[in-house]
Each structure stands twice: as structure tokens, then as C-alpha cells.
Amino acid sequence: MSTSVLLIEILLTPFIVTVYQTHNIQSADELREITAAGRELQVTASDPDLFYRTESADAFTFNDGALWGFHSASIFSSTANKNTNNFLISLGADGRDMNNRSAFGNGSAVSRLFLGIKYMTGNNTAINTPLYELVATGERNISLYRNIAYLPLGFLVEESMLDLTFTLENRDSFAFQNQLFSAATGIEDEVYTPIDPTDWQFATPKNTTATPKEPGQIIVNHTDSYDSFTVSATCQAPADGVLTLYLATWYPNTPYTVYRNGTQLYTGKIIDTQQMFTCGTVAAGDELRVEVTHPDQTWDQLPMTLQLDGAVLNEELFLQGFDKLNQHTLELTEFSNTRVAGTIHCKTDGLLYTSIPQNSNWTAYIDGKKANIALLEEAMICLELPEGTHTVQFRYRNNAFLIGCTISACSAAGLLICLYRKKSKSSHRKQSVEERSDAL
């Protein structure tokens, strides 16, 4: 692959994006300018991988991948697998379990690991975590970052990972990511040190009340109409590492700012109403403050819920697990819309995890023989592999599409036959009339 225009050439097949929804775009002109800037952002070094995903740290819509032409982990499609959507939500994506849409955005180090996200783009210059490296900066201050802990489409994990379960009813994304990381790597220590939800101290402006609902969650109510107002929450960092937050608010496009010891650490906007994002490096005991500003809007005494969860990533432990998983990866030899193939060398028996979502249309082959597909969380395709070097192939065949094509073809054929018969009858009738005229 020669010099690449990343935002154009990263195409996505498994995650289908079809419908547009904009929250953070102020105008159509701004959207066109941002899209043009993204397309013009080039990477001078060639990238050898046939497939990788890119996300926007400052997601503008649920369809940034479709708008900018890059391969994304975000979903907005009526044809998406609901289990895949729930799996993404469990990894901190902005989404809801009642519909098939989720926007990934910045996310977390662990979620990027399991979704094959190699690049992050956006106009947020506050991305200062050591897990990124700056690649290039383009127009409108849009920058491209490379994830230094990137894993490809497939890699070998512990077989026990299939035993992992998660329910959205009592979801705790950081707890799930700790379980996922431990199950995949075999490392028992938790990679995330959670912030105790009861440690958050909330503050609201005058004429606004904050009623605790659950640990880390409050109900905000106010008696006056504001152009905007800000709710803040403070606590201390529980450990050294990379701060990651999960924020659920009451209104789309809500801006937030994170401070460390009084200095701005990260700022952004939530694409819908909830999102997980990596903020930057902190030390144990640092004072953390999160300010959430309600945008200009008039409300009439409507209560609103604000939820805040946080955790600090143990970077050393995370990179240890990454190095282990990176030892046995699937090297792609072919990638297209309907066919993925590659080779992998396994030094031991294990489970090949892939970030390919199953929707009953994928068939897998190991060394040329059809293989049984196992699913992680009823979503992602996995294969059991014995020790040795193997060729792996995935083929996509949409039976519903083929049935639809067959029905359409039969309908078209029937229509042509009807038209032919109608034309034949008309010609025969005309001929009969002419014959009678001649006889007269």
C-alpha cells in the first residue's frame, strides 16, 4: 500500500453504517469544512495492514465513518446485530440497548484493544495520553493519532474468555473491561482501578438542586430558566495511570471539561447522552474536577439525571497484557467486502478472537475445512485453534439478500412474460381485425 489518505482508504464491511444523525454540527457548511479537512489529512508513511479501524475522538455524528470515508467501530443501522450493539455499549460506547446504534468516540484503552482501532482523529488537542502518538495535523486543527497498543482484526486469547457474561441491566463498564482483559490475557490483577462512586462530590449553581439517586448519580432540578448552567463533580485520583471517565447526561451535545489540580486535562462534547473517554495521565491523590455545562436551552422545572463513573488504567499492566496478546495475531492476506483470509502461528492451543460481528451470514474455514464458530457475548466471532500454523478464512454470504434477488428475478421474469403475452394478444387481435377488413 503506497502513501495513504487514511480517512478515505479505511473502508468498513462488518460494521454497516446507513443512517445519518447529527448532534455536534452547527451548520451544513461546518460539516462540509470538517469533512473536507478530514479527507485532506494524509499520512506520509505507508501502512502495511490490509484492515484497521479509525475513530473520531470528537465524534460529530453516529456516522463519522460514512461521512469521512473511514472504517469505524460505530454503528447506526437497522440491520445491525443487537448483540453487537450491546457488546459495544458494554465497552463504553454511546448507545442505547433499545436500538441498533452506538458511537465509539475516544473510548478506553481496553475497548480500543478489542475493536481493532489503530487510529484516532479529531480536533481535540488535549489527547495527551502516552498510549497515542501524533501522526499528522491538518486543516481546522484536525489531528491524526496512532494507537501504540493496537491489535489487528484477530488474535489468540485464553479459551476461558467464552465464559464471560455481561448484562446491560446492571452494567458496570469498567468492571466488564477488567473481566474481559483478565479473561483474554490470563492476568488476574485488575487493569482498571475504579473511582469509588461515593467519592464524587457534586456542586450545582444557585436555584439548582442536586438529589443523590445512586452512587455517582444525581437528579438535577432547578426553579429558574437558564441560558446555560454548569454542574461540577470533584474527587481524588485513586492511583497513578491513565484517567478514563464515563459520563451520562440529560441532553445531546452536552459539553464537558476535565481538570487535574485546577489545570484543564481534557474537553469535549457527548454525541448523544452518554460516552466513555480517555482523559490523560494522573497521579494518585490528584484533585479531579469534571464540569458539565448544559447548553443554551429553556427548561420548565424538568429534573435531569447526571451519572459519572471513572477509573484509572494501570498502564504497565495494560502493556504487559498487550504484549502477550500481540504474540499470536492474525496476519491478513486478503480482505474484501465478502472475504477475509489470513494466517496465524499458535505456540499453544487457544481461542482466536475476532472483532467481526456475526449476523448469521459469516462462515469460517480453518486450513480449508469448515469450522464451528463460537461467539463472545453472542456478538463477536471466535474460533478454537490448536497449536501450529493455520490459514483462516471467513466468507460472507447474505442468504436473505440472495432470496430477495431470487424473488425479484422471478417477479421480473413474470412481468416480462405477462407483457409478452399481452403484446402477443394485442398483435393477434389486430391481425384478426385486419383479416376481417380484407374479407369485407
XYZ file of C-alpha atoms in Angstrom:
440
model
C 0.000 0.000 0.000
C 1.523 3.299 -1.039
C 1.202 6.667 0.620
C -2.290 6.594 2.123
C -5.071 9.038 2.587
C -6.229 7.269 5.719
C -9.605 8.909 6.037
C -10.533 7.809 2.541
C -8.994 4.348 2.321
C -10.131 2.799 5.580
C -13.272 1.042 4.364
C -15.647 -0.880 6.613
C -17.598 -4.033 5.873
C -18.554 -5.717 9.180
C -19.985 -2.558 10.739
C -22.551 -1.177 8.295
C -23.472 2.483 8.599
C -26.532 3.661 6.735
C -28.428 6.448 8.502
C -27.251 9.949 9.398
C -27.871 11.750 12.659
C -26.075 14.956 13.570
C -25.779 16.491 17.016
C -22.479 18.339 17.208
C -22.522 20.045 13.802
C -23.600 23.673 13.997
C -24.307 24.033 10.277
C -24.085 22.207 6.968
C -21.183 24.463 5.950
C -19.243 23.488 9.070
C -19.869 19.814 8.348
C -18.571 20.201 4.791
C -15.457 22.025 6.017
C -14.701 19.374 8.632
C -15.305 16.571 6.154
C -13.007 18.211 3.599
C -10.317 18.708 6.234
C -10.564 15.061 7.232
C -10.220 13.888 3.646
C -7.168 16.064 3.090
C -5.351 14.719 6.156
C -2.623 12.425 4.784
C -0.130 10.051 6.350
C 3.332 10.254 4.815
C 4.328 6.706 5.867
C 2.640 3.723 4.243
C 0.602 1.378 6.416
C 1.084 -2.320 5.625
C -2.142 -3.554 7.205
C -4.977 -4.518 4.883
C -7.567 -3.627 7.510
C -7.790 -1.431 10.584
C -10.335 0.860 12.186
C -10.248 4.574 12.877
C -12.410 6.542 15.277
C -13.028 10.220 15.913
C -12.115 11.448 19.392
C -14.640 14.233 18.852
C -17.443 12.319 17.158
C -19.736 14.668 15.253
C -22.390 12.133 14.323
C -23.177 8.439 14.659
C -21.891 8.152 11.090
C -18.490 9.824 11.065
C -17.055 6.773 9.314
C -19.570 7.022 6.479
C -19.234 10.806 6.242
C -15.446 10.871 6.217
C -14.901 7.565 4.433
C -13.036 5.599 7.114
C -13.504 2.195 8.697
C -15.250 2.672 12.060
C -16.421 0.663 15.067
C -19.509 2.851 15.449
C -22.891 1.551 14.295
C -26.106 3.166 13.133
C -28.039 0.606 11.132
C -31.393 -1.123 11.261
C -29.640 -4.285 10.027
C -27.027 -4.403 12.789
C -26.822 -7.286 15.234
C -28.379 -6.073 18.500
C -25.935 -8.221 20.482
C -23.059 -6.422 18.773
C -24.570 -3.105 19.750
C -24.877 -4.266 23.369
C -21.272 -5.503 23.337
C -20.104 -2.074 22.174
C -22.191 -0.416 24.868
C -20.545 -2.673 27.434
C -17.202 -1.333 26.195
C -18.329 2.241 26.848
C -19.803 3.252 23.503
C -22.508 5.906 23.401
C -25.597 3.888 22.652
C -28.877 2.512 23.891
C -29.993 -1.065 24.182
C -33.387 -0.395 22.609
C -31.981 0.364 19.151
C -29.054 -0.570 16.928
C -26.861 2.475 17.207
C -23.701 3.240 19.126
C -20.912 5.783 18.694
C -17.490 4.854 19.984
C -15.574 8.140 20.046
C -12.478 8.279 22.240
C -13.389 5.262 24.351
C -10.915 3.403 26.548
C -7.611 1.626 26.046
C -9.186 -1.806 26.599
C -12.089 -1.166 24.219
C -9.689 0.046 21.518
C -7.704 -3.164 22.041
C -10.677 -5.436 21.339
C -12.120 -3.414 18.438
C -9.003 -3.139 16.281
C -8.831 0.651 16.475
C -5.470 1.765 15.141
C -6.010 5.494 14.591
C -7.869 8.277 16.348
C -8.731 11.536 14.676
C -10.328 14.745 15.885
C -9.805 18.433 16.600
C -9.254 17.905 20.319
C -5.642 18.852 21.027
C -5.915 17.599 24.606
C -5.202 13.974 23.658
C -2.056 13.697 25.760
C -2.078 10.082 26.950
C 1.155 8.144 26.273
C -0.934 5.449 24.584
C -1.246 7.706 21.492
C 1.386 9.153 19.208
C 0.741 12.109 16.926
C 0.982 11.288 13.223
C -0.141 14.446 11.434
C -2.200 17.624 11.794
C -4.365 19.052 9.022
C -6.798 21.881 8.385
C -9.144 23.111 11.138
C -6.664 21.756 13.689
C -7.748 18.172 12.963
C -5.048 15.739 14.047
C -4.432 12.049 13.481
C -3.059 9.853 16.292
C -1.771 6.284 16.218
C -2.725 3.839 18.948
C 0.536 2.272 20.166
C -1.385 -0.653 21.714
C -3.095 -1.746 18.516
C -4.149 -5.322 17.844
C -5.401 -6.454 14.419
C -8.720 -7.993 13.411
C -7.929 -11.288 15.155
C -5.614 -12.514 17.916
C -5.264 -15.504 20.233
C -6.782 -15.321 23.729
C -7.430 -17.688 26.610
C -10.245 -20.134 25.833
C -11.976 -19.249 29.104
C -12.947 -15.876 27.611
C -16.045 -17.536 26.129
C -17.373 -17.974 29.664
C -17.603 -14.202 30.071
C -21.124 -12.827 30.533
C -22.495 -9.339 30.740
C -25.970 -7.886 31.225
C -26.977 -4.342 30.397
C -29.469 -4.275 33.249
C -26.707 -3.994 35.855
C -23.921 -2.745 33.681
C -20.605 -1.577 35.022
C -18.395 -0.965 32.005
C -15.120 -0.747 33.928
C -15.878 -3.971 35.800
C -16.699 -5.677 32.486
C -13.482 -4.401 30.886
C -11.486 -5.695 33.859
C -13.120 -9.103 33.401
C -12.613 -9.042 29.626
C -8.927 -8.114 29.921
C -8.261 -10.760 32.592
C -10.152 -13.471 30.708
C -8.268 -12.768 27.471
C -4.760 -12.426 28.934
C -4.896 -14.677 31.994
C -3.631 -11.770 34.143
C -5.618 -11.838 37.371
C -4.869 -8.291 38.569
C -7.426 -5.669 37.558
C -6.185 -3.323 34.849
C -8.562 -0.548 35.992
C -8.671 0.897 39.497
C -12.214 2.245 39.788
C -13.087 5.536 41.430
C -15.496 4.837 44.284
C -18.810 6.358 43.091
C -19.444 7.679 46.603
C -16.248 9.777 46.377
C -17.740 12.181 43.845
C -18.829 15.462 45.408
C -21.363 17.292 43.238
C -21.954 21.046 43.192
C -24.708 22.954 41.393
C -25.381 26.670 40.799
C -27.891 28.854 42.640
C -31.569 27.880 42.314
C -30.483 24.385 41.304
C -30.676 21.322 43.491
C -28.844 18.001 43.228
C -30.561 14.991 44.748
C -28.488 11.786 45.085
C -30.093 8.855 43.284
C -27.394 6.177 43.291
C -23.640 6.339 43.984
C -22.162 8.550 41.245
C -25.605 9.632 40.052
C -27.714 12.687 40.866
C -31.004 14.196 39.770
C -30.626 17.887 38.893
C -33.612 20.175 39.215
C -33.846 23.958 39.003
C -36.503 26.535 39.586
C -35.444 29.140 37.017
C -34.842 29.136 33.285
C -31.177 29.483 32.332
C -29.360 30.157 29.119
C -26.955 27.537 30.416
C -25.723 26.208 33.745
C -22.832 24.053 34.971
C -22.755 21.097 37.341
C -19.357 20.073 38.737
C -18.085 16.920 40.454
C -14.778 16.520 42.305
C -12.787 13.634 43.789
C -9.205 12.422 44.153
C -7.449 10.069 41.739
C -7.169 6.627 43.391
C -3.957 5.573 41.603
C -1.279 6.518 39.088
C -2.204 5.913 35.472
C -4.472 6.983 32.624
C -7.803 8.505 33.685
C -10.894 7.253 31.861
C -14.392 8.572 32.540
C -17.926 7.522 31.689
C -20.451 10.356 31.597
C -24.208 10.122 31.083
C -26.114 13.399 30.845
C -29.596 14.664 30.155
C -29.209 16.315 26.790
C -27.370 15.582 23.481
C -24.348 17.657 22.546
C -23.540 18.412 26.202
C -20.026 19.893 26.635
C -17.767 18.802 29.468
C -14.301 19.692 30.754
C -11.991 17.656 32.980
C -9.440 19.352 35.250
C -6.440 17.914 37.087
C -5.261 20.007 40.034
C -7.002 23.044 38.538
C -5.453 22.636 35.059
C -7.545 21.573 32.084
C -6.829 17.974 31.154
C -9.489 17.185 28.540
C -12.572 18.746 26.977
C -15.223 17.566 24.565
C -18.909 17.041 23.786
C -21.086 13.974 24.115
C -22.558 12.942 20.789
C -25.831 11.720 22.313
C -26.346 11.367 26.062
C -23.584 9.047 27.299
C -19.969 8.372 26.451
C -16.668 6.950 27.715
C -13.463 8.872 27.031
C -9.762 8.709 27.882
C -8.660 11.956 29.523
C -4.915 11.737 30.213
C -2.333 10.786 32.823
C -2.946 11.376 36.539
C -1.184 10.571 39.802
C -2.670 9.162 42.983
C -4.104 11.985 45.083
C -4.550 14.433 42.193
C -7.670 16.542 42.535
C -10.032 15.775 39.677
C -12.898 18.039 38.679
C -15.446 17.401 35.969
C -17.640 20.264 34.778
C -20.730 19.511 32.713
C -22.370 22.517 31.092
C -25.933 22.331 29.930
C -26.148 24.040 26.521
C -28.412 27.005 25.860
C -31.904 25.698 26.408
C -35.002 26.794 28.314
C -36.412 24.243 30.732
C -39.513 24.444 32.918
C -38.548 22.713 36.151
C -37.646 19.435 34.443
C -35.491 17.083 36.562
C -32.407 15.768 34.758
C -30.135 12.841 35.618
C -26.337 13.060 35.625
C -24.184 9.961 36.074
C -20.396 9.900 36.411
C -18.131 6.844 36.642
C -14.371 6.772 36.442
C -11.316 4.543 36.656
C -7.551 4.793 36.318
C -5.764 2.444 33.919
C -2.638 0.652 35.162
C -0.546 1.394 32.090
C 2.247 -1.048 32.961
C -0.178 -3.930 33.481
C -2.100 -2.986 30.351
C 1.021 -3.035 28.165
C 2.018 -6.353 29.727
C -1.293 -7.835 28.624
C -0.998 -6.196 25.208
C 2.448 -7.734 24.661
C 1.040 -11.173 25.497
C -1.885 -10.871 23.098
C 0.337 -9.398 20.395
C 2.419 -12.605 20.249
C -0.240 -14.527 18.297
C -2.060 -12.339 15.802
C -3.899 -12.983 12.553
C -1.869 -11.655 9.621
C -4.320 -10.803 6.872
C -3.505 -11.941 3.359
C -6.835 -10.963 1.817
C -9.584 -8.517 2.700
C -12.690 -7.639 0.736
C -16.358 -6.977 1.374
C -17.220 -10.669 1.428
C -13.949 -12.481 2.066
C -11.307 -12.232 4.806
C -8.289 -14.538 4.969
C -5.076 -14.721 6.942
C -2.519 -16.870 8.719
C -1.705 -17.253 12.391
C 1.030 -19.145 14.238
C -0.124 -20.536 17.583
C 2.535 -21.651 20.059
C -0.243 -23.226 22.109
C -3.901 -24.138 21.837
C -6.170 -21.143 22.184
C -9.160 -19.152 21.042
C -8.927 -16.850 18.030
C -10.933 -13.766 18.945
C -12.000 -11.505 16.074
C -13.802 -8.183 16.079
C -16.032 -9.454 13.263
C -19.664 -9.305 14.396
C -21.713 -12.335 13.496
C -25.130 -11.844 11.902
C -25.615 -15.435 10.669
C -24.016 -14.620 7.308
C -20.358 -15.431 8.060
C -18.861 -18.895 7.514
C -15.391 -19.786 8.814
C -12.751 -22.186 7.481
C -9.576 -23.427 9.165
C -6.932 -24.888 6.852
C -9.560 -25.224 4.136
C -12.117 -27.053 6.297
C -15.366 -25.560 7.528
C -15.104 -24.694 11.222
C -17.573 -24.182 14.024
C -17.992 -20.558 15.053
C -18.079 -19.658 18.738
C -19.461 -16.289 19.813
C -18.267 -13.941 22.528
C -21.307 -12.332 24.159
C -23.394 -13.622 21.218
C -21.640 -10.972 19.129
C -18.015 -11.397 18.065
C -16.783 -14.374 16.031
C -14.232 -16.689 17.700
C -12.559 -19.906 16.553
C -10.845 -22.629 18.582
C -7.352 -23.241 17.204
C -4.837 -25.964 18.063
C -1.104 -25.381 18.322
C 0.629 -24.782 14.990
C 0.385 -22.555 11.923
C -3.049 -22.200 10.361
C -4.781 -20.492 7.486
C -8.107 -18.941 8.459
C -10.791 -17.747 6.096
C -14.119 -16.003 6.603
C -16.730 -15.844 3.846
C -19.784 -13.603 3.880
C -22.950 -14.798 2.199
C -26.198 -12.940 2.786
C -28.867 -15.579 2.255
C -31.680 -13.082 2.784
C -30.216 -10.923 0.024
C -29.978 -13.931 -2.304
C -33.578 -14.890 -1.531
C -34.632 -11.302 -2.221
C -32.728 -11.309 -5.514
C -34.361 -14.615 -6.493
C -37.831 -13.283 -5.709
C -37.075 -10.075 -7.615
C -35.752 -12.039 -10.597
C -38.821 -14.290 -10.628
C -41.093 -11.255 -10.368
C -39.270 -9.558 -13.224
C -39.489 -12.713 -15.319
C -43.207 -12.998 -14.556
C -43.736 -9.379 -15.541
C -41.880 -9.877 -18.819
C -43.985 -12.962 -19.572
C -47.189 -11.025 -18.857
C -46.067 -8.157 -21.071
C -45.101 -10.585 -23.810
C -48.469 -12.348 -23.632
C -50.324 -9.044 -23.586
C -48.376 -7.871 -26.600
C -48.987 -11.182 -28.387
C -52.728 -10.991 -27.714
C -52.794 -7.406 -28.942
C -50.953 -8.360 -32.133
C -53.240 -11.350 -32.681
C -56.334 -9.194 -32.151
C -55.014 -6.573 -34.592
C -54.249 -9.244 -37.165
C -57.800 -10.655 -36.854
C -59.316 -7.213 -37.375
C -57.185 -6.664 -40.484
C -58.192 -10.062 -41.876
C -61.901 -9.277 -41.408
C -61.423 -5.907 -43.105
C -59.790 -7.579 -46.097
C -62.647 -10.065 -46.309
C -65.172 -7.247 -46.486
